[in-house]
mmCIF file of C-alpha atoms and ligand atoms in Angstrom:
data_model
loop_
_atom_site.group_PDB
_atom_site.id
_atom_site.type_symbol
_atom_site.label_atom_id
_atom_site.label_comp_id
_atom_site.label_asym_id
_atom_site.label_seq_id
_atom_site.Cartn_x
_atom_site.Cartn_y
_atom_site.Cartn_z
ATOM 1 C CA MET A 1 76.905 95.761 120.835
ATOM 2 C CA THR A 2 78.340 95.190 117.192
ATOM 3 C CA ARG A 3 81.054 97.739 116.670
ATOM 4 C CA THR A 4 81.563 99.145 113.030
ATOM 5 C CA VAL A 5 85.277 98.684 112.088
ATOM 6 C CA TYR A 6 87.332 100.027 108.899
ATOM 7 C CA VAL A 7 88.969 97.718 106.491
ATOM 8 C CA ASN A 8 90.431 98.816 103.194
ATOM 9 C CA GLY A 9 88.374 101.899 102.973
ATOM 10 C CA ASP A 10 84.939 100.385 104.270
ATOM 11 C CA TYR A 11 83.081 101.085 107.167
ATOM 12 C CA LEU A 12 81.541 97.749 108.336
ATOM 13 C CA PRO A 13 80.025 95.782 111.421
ATOM 14 C CA GLU A 14 82.610 94.161 112.892
ATOM 15 C CA THR A 15 81.038 90.597 112.157
ATOM 16 C CA ASP A 16 81.082 91.540 108.402
ATOM 17 C CA ALA A 17 84.859 92.371 108.686
ATOM 18 C CA LYS A 18 87.300 90.298 106.264
ATOM 19 C CA ILE A 19 90.896 90.057 105.430
ATOM 20 C CA SER A 20 92.204 87.622 102.773
ATOM 21 C CA ILE A 21 93.753 84.464 104.115
ATOM 22 C CA PHE A 22 97.077 85.313 101.740
ATOM 23 C CA ASP A 23 97.558 88.772 103.772
ATOM 24 C CA ARG A 24 101.131 88.953 104.902
ATOM 25 C CA GLY A 25 100.232 90.265 108.395
ATOM 26 C CA PHE A 26 98.301 86.872 109.077
ATOM 27 C CA LEU A 27 100.969 84.422 107.046
ATOM 28 C CA MET A 28 103.958 86.160 108.112
ATOM 29 C CA ALA A 29 103.492 88.998 110.888
ATOM 30 C CA ASP A 30 104.418 91.158 108.179
ATOM 31 C CA ALA A 31 102.437 93.968 109.949
ATOM 32 C CA VAL A 32 102.745 97.336 112.128
ATOM 33 C CA TYR A 33 100.438 98.730 114.384
ATOM 34 C CA GLU A 34 99.321 101.667 116.669
ATOM 35 C CA VAL A 35 97.051 101.981 119.467
ATOM 36 C CA THR A 36 96.039 105.408 120.155
ATOM 37 C CA SER A 37 94.035 106.074 123.442
ATOM 38 C CA VAL A 38 90.940 108.075 123.282
ATOM 39 C CA LEU A 39 89.453 110.321 126.564
ATOM 40 C CA ASP A 40 86.393 112.583 126.042
ATOM 41 C CA GLY A 41 86.148 111.113 122.332
ATOM 42 C CA LYS A 42 89.225 112.831 121.583
ATOM 43 C CA LEU A 43 92.901 111.724 120.533
ATOM 44 C CA ILE A 44 95.721 111.356 122.760
ATOM 45 C CA ASP A 45 99.232 112.307 121.321
ATOM 46 C CA PHE A 46 97.614 111.503 117.843
ATOM 47 C CA ALA A 47 100.903 113.121 115.964
ATOM 48 C CA GLY A 48 103.123 111.030 118.285
ATOM 49 C CA HIS A 49 101.526 107.904 117.071
ATOM 50 C CA MET A 50 101.720 108.824 113.404
ATOM 51 C CA THR A 51 105.450 109.754 113.810
ATOM 52 C CA ARG A 52 106.175 106.223 114.899
ATOM 53 C CA LEU A 53 104.123 104.372 112.514
ATOM 54 C CA HIS A 54 106.073 105.914 109.757
ATOM 55 C CA ARG A 55 109.134 104.988 111.140
ATOM 56 C CA SER A 56 107.879 101.292 111.688
ATOM 57 C CA LEU A 57 106.934 101.235 108.049
ATOM 58 C CA SER A 58 109.791 102.811 106.499
ATOM 59 C CA GLU A 59 112.225 100.510 108.733
ATOM 60 C CA LEU A 60 110.391 97.457 107.038
ATOM 61 C CA ASP A 61 110.377 99.123 103.638
ATOM 62 C CA MET A 62 106.326 99.131 103.556
ATOM 63 C CA ASP A 63 104.396 101.643 102.225
ATOM 64 C CA ALA A 64 101.493 103.941 103.805
ATOM 65 C CA PRO A 65 98.064 102.720 103.076
ATOM 66 C CA VAL A 66 96.535 106.421 102.941
ATOM 67 C CA THR A 67 97.647 109.782 104.050
ATOM 68 C CA ASP A 68 97.949 111.221 107.510
ATOM 69 C CA ALA A 69 94.839 113.244 107.361
ATOM 70 C CA GLU A 70 92.910 110.303 106.064
ATOM 71 C CA LEU A 71 94.150 108.358 108.995
ATOM 72 C CA GLU A 72 92.693 111.043 111.365
ATOM 73 C CA ALA A 73 89.705 111.093 109.669
ATOM 74 C CA ILE A 74 89.044 107.335 109.969
ATOM 75 C CA HIS A 75 89.980 107.482 113.364
ATOM 76 C CA ARG A 76 87.267 110.518 114.109
ATOM 77 C CA GLU A 77 85.002 108.607 112.089
ATOM 78 C CA LEU A 78 85.136 105.441 114.264
ATOM 79 C CA ILE A 79 84.975 107.519 117.459
ATOM 80 C CA ASN A 80 81.540 109.054 116.185
ATOM 81 C CA ARG A 81 80.145 105.698 114.377
ATOM 82 C CA ASN A 82 81.169 103.842 117.720
ATOM 83 C CA ASP A 83 80.028 106.524 120.423
ATOM 84 C CA LEU A 84 83.602 106.083 121.752
ATOM 85 C CA THR A 85 84.197 108.213 124.806
ATOM 86 C CA GLU A 86 87.223 106.286 126.613
ATOM 87 C CA GLY A 87 89.348 103.433 125.362
ATOM 88 C CA GLY A 88 91.377 103.055 122.261
ATOM 89 C CA ILE A 89 91.661 102.629 118.743
ATOM 90 C CA TYR A 90 93.611 99.866 117.009
ATOM 91 C CA LEU A 91 95.206 100.289 114.055
ATOM 92 C CA GLN A 92 97.207 97.884 111.755
ATOM 93 C CA VAL A 93 98.653 98.127 108.426
ATOM 94 C CA THR A 94 100.007 94.867 106.521
ATOM 95 C CA ARG A 95 102.234 94.748 103.506
ATOM 96 C CA GLY A 96 98.956 93.352 101.963
ATOM 97 C CA ALA A 97 97.673 89.931 99.974
ATOM 98 C CA ALA A 98 100.186 87.824 97.678
ATOM 99 C CA ASP A 99 100.856 84.081 97.575
ATOM 100 C CA ARG A 100 102.716 82.753 100.138
ATOM 101 C CA ASP A 101 106.770 83.629 99.646
ATOM 102 C CA PHE A 102 109.505 85.065 102.110
ATOM 103 C CA VAL A 103 110.560 87.580 99.581
ATOM 104 C CA PHE A 104 108.542 90.894 99.573
ATOM 105 C CA PRO A 105 106.065 90.774 96.557
ATOM 106 C CA GLU A 106 106.740 93.556 93.863
ATOM 107 C CA ASN A 107 103.396 95.162 94.219
ATOM 108 C CA ALA A 108 101.025 94.106 97.245
ATOM 109 C CA THR A 109 98.643 96.854 98.220
ATOM 110 C CA PRO A 110 98.755 97.240 101.770
ATOM 111 C CA SER A 111 95.960 96.315 103.803
ATOM 112 C CA LEU A 112 94.630 98.886 106.880
ATOM 113 C CA VAL A 113 92.443 98.063 109.698
ATOM 114 C CA LEU A 114 90.917 99.970 112.444
ATOM 115 C CA PHE A 115 88.784 99.314 115.163
ATOM 116 C CA THR A 116 87.940 100.652 118.822
ATOM 117 C CA GLN A 117 88.347 99.476 122.159
ATOM 118 C CA ALA A 118 85.544 100.833 124.703
ATOM 119 C CA LYS A 119 87.238 100.869 128.377
ATOM 120 C CA PRO A 120 87.699 103.087 131.192
ATOM 121 C CA ILE A 121 91.498 104.111 131.576
ATOM 122 C CA ILE A 122 91.521 107.314 134.073
ATOM 123 C CA ASP A 123 89.272 105.121 136.446
ATOM 124 C CA ALA A 124 90.769 101.593 135.896
ATOM 125 C CA PRO A 125 90.758 99.908 139.370
ATOM 126 C CA ALA A 126 94.458 98.897 138.850
ATOM 127 C CA ALA A 127 95.474 102.470 139.093
ATOM 128 C CA ARG A 128 93.997 102.575 142.645
ATOM 129 C CA THR A 129 95.943 99.368 143.793
ATOM 130 C CA GLY A 130 98.882 99.335 141.586
ATOM 131 C CA ILE A 131 99.995 95.898 139.819
ATOM 132 C CA ARG A 132 102.156 93.115 140.266
ATOM 133 C CA VAL A 133 104.959 91.877 138.058
ATOM 134 C CA ILE A 134 107.065 88.689 137.706
ATOM 135 C CA SER A 135 110.210 88.889 135.747
ATOM 136 C CA ILE A 136 110.840 86.574 132.413
ATOM 137 C CA PRO A 137 113.731 86.472 129.732
ATOM 138 C CA ASP A 138 113.150 88.534 127.132
ATOM 139 C CA ILE A 139 112.995 86.329 124.241
ATOM 140 C CA ARG A 140 112.056 88.382 121.547
ATOM 141 C CA TRP A 141 113.667 89.696 118.059
ATOM 142 C CA GLY A 142 116.291 92.210 117.866
ATOM 143 C CA ARG A 143 114.127 95.103 116.418
ATOM 144 C CA ARG A 144 111.759 95.694 119.262
ATOM 145 C CA ASP A 145 111.782 99.255 118.478
ATOM 146 C CA ILE A 146 109.518 98.424 115.183
ATOM 147 C CA LYS A 147 106.000 98.127 116.410
ATOM 148 C CA THR A 148 105.148 94.646 114.585
ATOM 149 C CA VAL A 149 102.096 92.565 115.521
ATOM 150 C CA GLN A 150 104.876 89.299 116.099
ATOM 151 C CA LEU A 151 103.069 89.543 120.000
ATOM 152 C CA LEU A 152 103.203 86.011 120.886
ATOM 153 C CA ALA A 153 106.254 86.506 123.130
ATOM 154 C CA PRO A 154 104.643 89.160 125.165
ATOM 155 C CA SER A 155 101.568 86.926 125.046
ATOM 156 C CA LEU A 156 103.064 83.909 126.620
ATOM 157 C CA GLY A 157 104.860 86.126 128.974
ATOM 158 C CA LYS A 158 101.619 87.595 130.307
ATOM 159 C CA MET A 159 100.132 84.239 130.681
ATOM 160 C CA GLN A 160 102.881 83.131 132.361
ATOM 161 C CA ALA A 161 101.933 86.229 134.730
ATOM 162 C CA LYS A 162 98.801 85.270 134.897
ATOM 163 C CA LYS A 163 99.463 81.474 136.009
ATOM 164 C CA ALA A 164 101.891 83.188 138.957
ATOM 165 C CA GLY A 165 98.551 85.370 140.223
ATOM 166 C CA CYS A 166 100.237 88.632 138.716
ATOM 167 C CA ASP A 167 99.214 91.291 136.302
ATOM 168 C CA ASP A 168 102.237 91.505 134.008
ATOM 169 C CA ALA A 169 106.132 90.250 133.194
ATOM 170 C CA TRP A 170 109.259 92.460 133.143
ATOM 171 C CA GLN A 171 111.505 91.355 130.614
ATOM 172 C CA ILE A 172 115.021 90.732 131.167
ATOM 173 C CA GLU A 173 118.384 90.343 128.799
ATOM 174 C CA ASP A 174 121.418 90.289 129.586
ATOM 175 C CA GLY A 175 120.746 90.817 133.526
ATOM 176 C CA TYR A 176 118.856 94.145 132.644
ATOM 177 C CA VAL A 177 115.368 94.945 132.465
ATOM 178 C CA THR A 178 114.420 96.183 128.695
ATOM 179 C CA GLU A 179 110.542 96.651 129.191
ATOM 180 C CA GLY A 180 106.940 95.215 130.282
ATOM 181 C CA THR A 181 105.457 92.780 127.850
ATOM 182 C CA SER A 182 103.338 95.952 126.589
ATOM 183 C CA ASN A 183 104.664 98.822 128.386
ATOM 184 C CA ASN A 184 107.928 100.421 129.387
ATOM 185 C CA ALA A 185 109.591 100.094 132.799
ATOM 186 C CA TYR A 186 110.732 102.672 135.400
ATOM 187 C CA ILE A 187 111.902 102.694 139.104
ATOM 188 C CA VAL A 188 112.473 105.577 141.214
ATOM 189 C CA ASP A 189 115.264 105.721 143.620
ATOM 190 C CA GLU A 190 115.474 106.844 147.358
ATOM 191 C CA HIS A 191 116.670 110.596 145.898
ATOM 192 C CA GLY A 192 113.375 110.358 143.860
ATOM 193 C CA THR A 193 115.455 110.062 140.431
ATOM 194 C CA LEU A 194 113.029 108.504 137.953
ATOM 195 C CA ILE A 195 115.261 106.111 135.763
ATOM 196 C CA THR A 196 113.791 104.105 132.687
ATOM 197 C CA ARG A 197 115.925 102.103 130.035
ATOM 198 C CA ASP A 198 117.679 104.403 127.100
ATOM 199 C CA LEU A 199 116.174 104.192 123.736
ATOM 200 C CA SER A 200 117.723 101.730 121.310
ATOM 201 C CA ASN A 201 116.451 98.822 119.248
ATOM 202 C CA ALA A 202 116.010 96.709 122.557
ATOM 203 C CA ILE A 203 112.733 98.242 123.430
ATOM 204 C CA LEU A 204 109.592 99.877 121.781
ATOM 205 C CA HIS A 205 109.995 104.006 122.196
ATOM 206 C CA GLY A 206 106.938 104.514 123.879
ATOM 207 C CA ILE A 207 104.588 107.616 122.934
ATOM 208 C CA THR A 208 103.729 107.677 126.802
ATOM 209 C CA ARG A 209 107.384 107.387 127.663
ATOM 210 C CA ALA A 210 108.360 110.144 125.664
ATOM 211 C CA ALA A 211 105.343 112.451 127.171
ATOM 212 C CA VAL A 212 105.882 111.354 130.770
ATOM 213 C CA LEU A 213 109.743 111.965 130.784
ATOM 214 C CA ARG A 214 108.866 115.297 129.477
ATOM 215 C CA TYR A 215 106.362 116.120 132.149
ATOM 216 C CA ALA A 216 108.764 114.744 134.871
ATOM 217 C CA ARG A 217 111.177 117.064 133.626
ATOM 218 C CA GLU A 218 109.354 120.190 133.438
ATOM 219 C CA HIS A 219 108.074 119.151 137.008
ATOM 220 C CA GLN A 220 111.846 119.351 138.237
ATOM 221 C CA VAL A 221 111.603 115.353 138.821
ATOM 222 C CA ARG A 222 115.666 113.951 137.727
ATOM 223 C CA VAL A 223 115.507 111.872 134.959
ATOM 224 C CA GLU A 224 118.191 109.238 134.155
ATOM 225 C CA GLU A 225 117.699 107.279 130.922
ATOM 226 C CA ARG A 226 119.682 103.916 131.736
ATOM 227 C CA SER A 227 119.301 99.947 132.305
ATOM 228 C CA PHE A 228 118.691 98.926 135.545
ATOM 229 C CA THR A 229 118.856 95.572 136.944
ATOM 230 C CA ILE A 230 115.888 93.698 138.507
ATOM 231 C CA GLU A 231 117.479 93.711 141.902
ATOM 232 C CA GLU A 232 117.847 97.248 141.474
ATOM 233 C CA ALA A 233 113.999 97.634 140.687
ATOM 234 C CA LYS A 234 113.647 95.320 143.535
ATOM 235 C CA ASN A 235 115.163 97.692 146.148
ATOM 236 C CA ALA A 236 113.893 100.774 144.336
ATOM 237 C CA ALA A 237 111.464 103.206 146.412
ATOM 238 C CA GLU A 238 109.075 103.144 143.291
ATOM 239 C CA ALA A 239 107.978 101.625 140.272
ATOM 240 C CA PHE A 240 105.820 101.887 137.524
ATOM 241 C CA ILE A 241 105.124 101.121 134.056
ATOM 242 C CA THR A 242 103.821 103.420 130.980
ATOM 243 C CA SER A 243 101.728 102.682 127.786
ATOM 244 C CA ALA A 244 98.584 104.396 125.582
ATOM 245 C CA SER A 245 96.583 101.973 127.231
ATOM 246 C CA THR A 246 97.168 102.194 130.965
ATOM 247 C CA PHE A 247 98.931 105.447 131.153
ATOM 248 C CA VAL A 248 101.062 105.850 134.126
ATOM 249 C CA MET A 249 100.208 102.614 136.650
ATOM 250 C CA PRO A 250 102.045 101.723 139.341
ATOM 251 C CA VAL A 251 103.884 98.538 140.272
ATOM 252 C CA VAL A 252 103.933 97.445 143.852
ATOM 253 C CA GLU A 253 105.075 94.059 143.605
ATOM 254 C CA ILE A 254 107.993 92.364 141.297
ATOM 255 C CA ASP A 255 108.448 88.444 141.775
ATOM 256 C CA GLY A 256 106.897 88.626 145.436
ATOM 257 C CA THR A 257 109.135 91.447 147.017
ATOM 258 C CA LYS A 258 106.956 94.405 147.767
ATOM 259 C CA ILE A 259 108.309 97.539 146.161
ATOM 260 C CA GLY A 260 108.758 100.436 148.838
ATOM 261 C CA ALA A 261 105.611 100.615 151.029
ATOM 262 C CA GLY A 262 103.923 97.846 148.515
ATOM 263 C CA GLU A 263 101.400 100.935 147.289
ATOM 264 C CA PRO A 264 101.396 103.107 144.702
ATOM 265 C CA GLY A 265 104.154 105.670 145.390
ATOM 266 C CA PRO A 266 103.755 109.543 145.216
ATOM 267 C CA THR A 267 105.974 110.015 142.029
ATOM 268 C CA ALA A 268 103.696 107.495 140.215
ATOM 269 C CA LYS A 269 100.710 108.782 141.304
ATOM 270 C CA ARG A 270 101.762 112.702 140.535
ATOM 271 C CA LEU A 271 103.093 111.722 137.120
ATOM 272 C CA ARG A 272 99.578 109.968 136.451
ATOM 273 C CA GLU A 273 97.782 112.918 137.484
ATOM 274 C CA ILE A 274 99.825 115.197 135.317
ATOM 275 C CA TYR A 275 99.953 113.166 132.309
ATOM 276 C CA ILE A 276 95.992 112.810 132.311
ATOM 277 C CA GLU A 277 95.734 116.545 132.622
ATOM 278 C CA GLU A 278 98.266 117.573 130.024
ATOM 279 C CA SER A 279 96.732 114.884 127.601
ATOM 280 C CA LEU A 280 93.517 116.201 128.211
ATOM 281 C CA LYS A 281 94.755 119.715 127.572
ATOM 282 C CA ALA A 282 96.258 118.309 124.588
ATOM 283 C CA ALA A 283 93.690 116.259 122.956
ATOM 284 C CA VAL A 284 92.640 116.602 119.366
HETATM 285 N N1 PMP B 301 106.855 98.635 124.939
HETATM 286 C C1 PMP B 301 105.792 97.756 124.388
HETATM 287 C C2 PMP B 301 106.542 96.254 123.788
HETATM 288 C C3 PMP B 301 104.803 98.036 123.983
HETATM 289 O O1 PMP B 301 104.057 97.147 123.196
HETATM 290 C C4 PMP B 301 104.030 99.093 123.968
HETATM 291 C C5 PMP B 301 102.534 99.761 124.044
HETATM 292 N N2 PMP B 301 102.271 99.331 122.532
HETATM 293 C C6 PMP B 301 104.862 99.979 125.103
HETATM 294 C C7 PMP B 301 106.509 99.859 125.303
HETATM 295 C C8 PMP B 301 104.336 101.245 125.064
HETATM 296 O O2 PMP B 301 104.219 102.320 124.296
HETATM 297 P P1 PMP B 301 103.076 103.297 124.201
HETATM 298 O O3 PMP B 301 103.359 104.204 125.451
HETATM 299 O O4 PMP B 301 103.084 103.947 122.921
HETATM 300 O O5 PMP B 301 101.679 102.878 124.029
#
């Protein structure tokens, strides 16, 4: 099936969509992105993704290409034109096209690209079995709080995991877990306390993370936002990850060590159910 995608004001078949070779997103990864999940043809936490997009843009002194209302309208148009019921919408803003130079161009027009990806999220098979992760050094830059398209380090990390017969990798810096390659990382201790790294420039401020921590607290789960080591994780009762494209996803093995009983734990399963239920209620 040929998707209809959006490029700089036009809805086009994906095969006809084009971006300049001088686009700074292509030449310098001078671009930011968001992925908003879609359930029942509706957007999950769209406001949260827009807030983070504006923060990423402003940290890089980049202009928003269109208003939030226009962005929302484009999301909806793509859902309709592609009959998307479940999956995600990828959005990328680049600083635009200009002759190659490290210095920002004076008056480049930002590029805006959006496309849909259909995929089962609620009934993802991995949610039943859990995933297996390896630990790797975190080789990314120091501003991981900005959602840029510099994704080579996470891509290499996922390939390393795949070669090891695993699903993903948790990144380690100064002895502590930062986050997964494309998700936030959590453990649950023997008392049922949820532990996840505190917010800083070292990790992406996940939109799913914010929602899951809010739901956890509302459901009387004790939450500690602090760093943890991979040894602490291996000895934890449970582990899981969150992201817009996986929601809450149990982790059952780290570096070959089974976590808890080696199957999805009760806290992860419960938070996944709550997250899906609440997200469906709040979807727009
Ligand atoms: N950390 C990283 C490095 C990510 O790439 C992502 C997903 N893009 C996340 C965390 C999770 O963020 P969100 O819940 O907003 O998808």
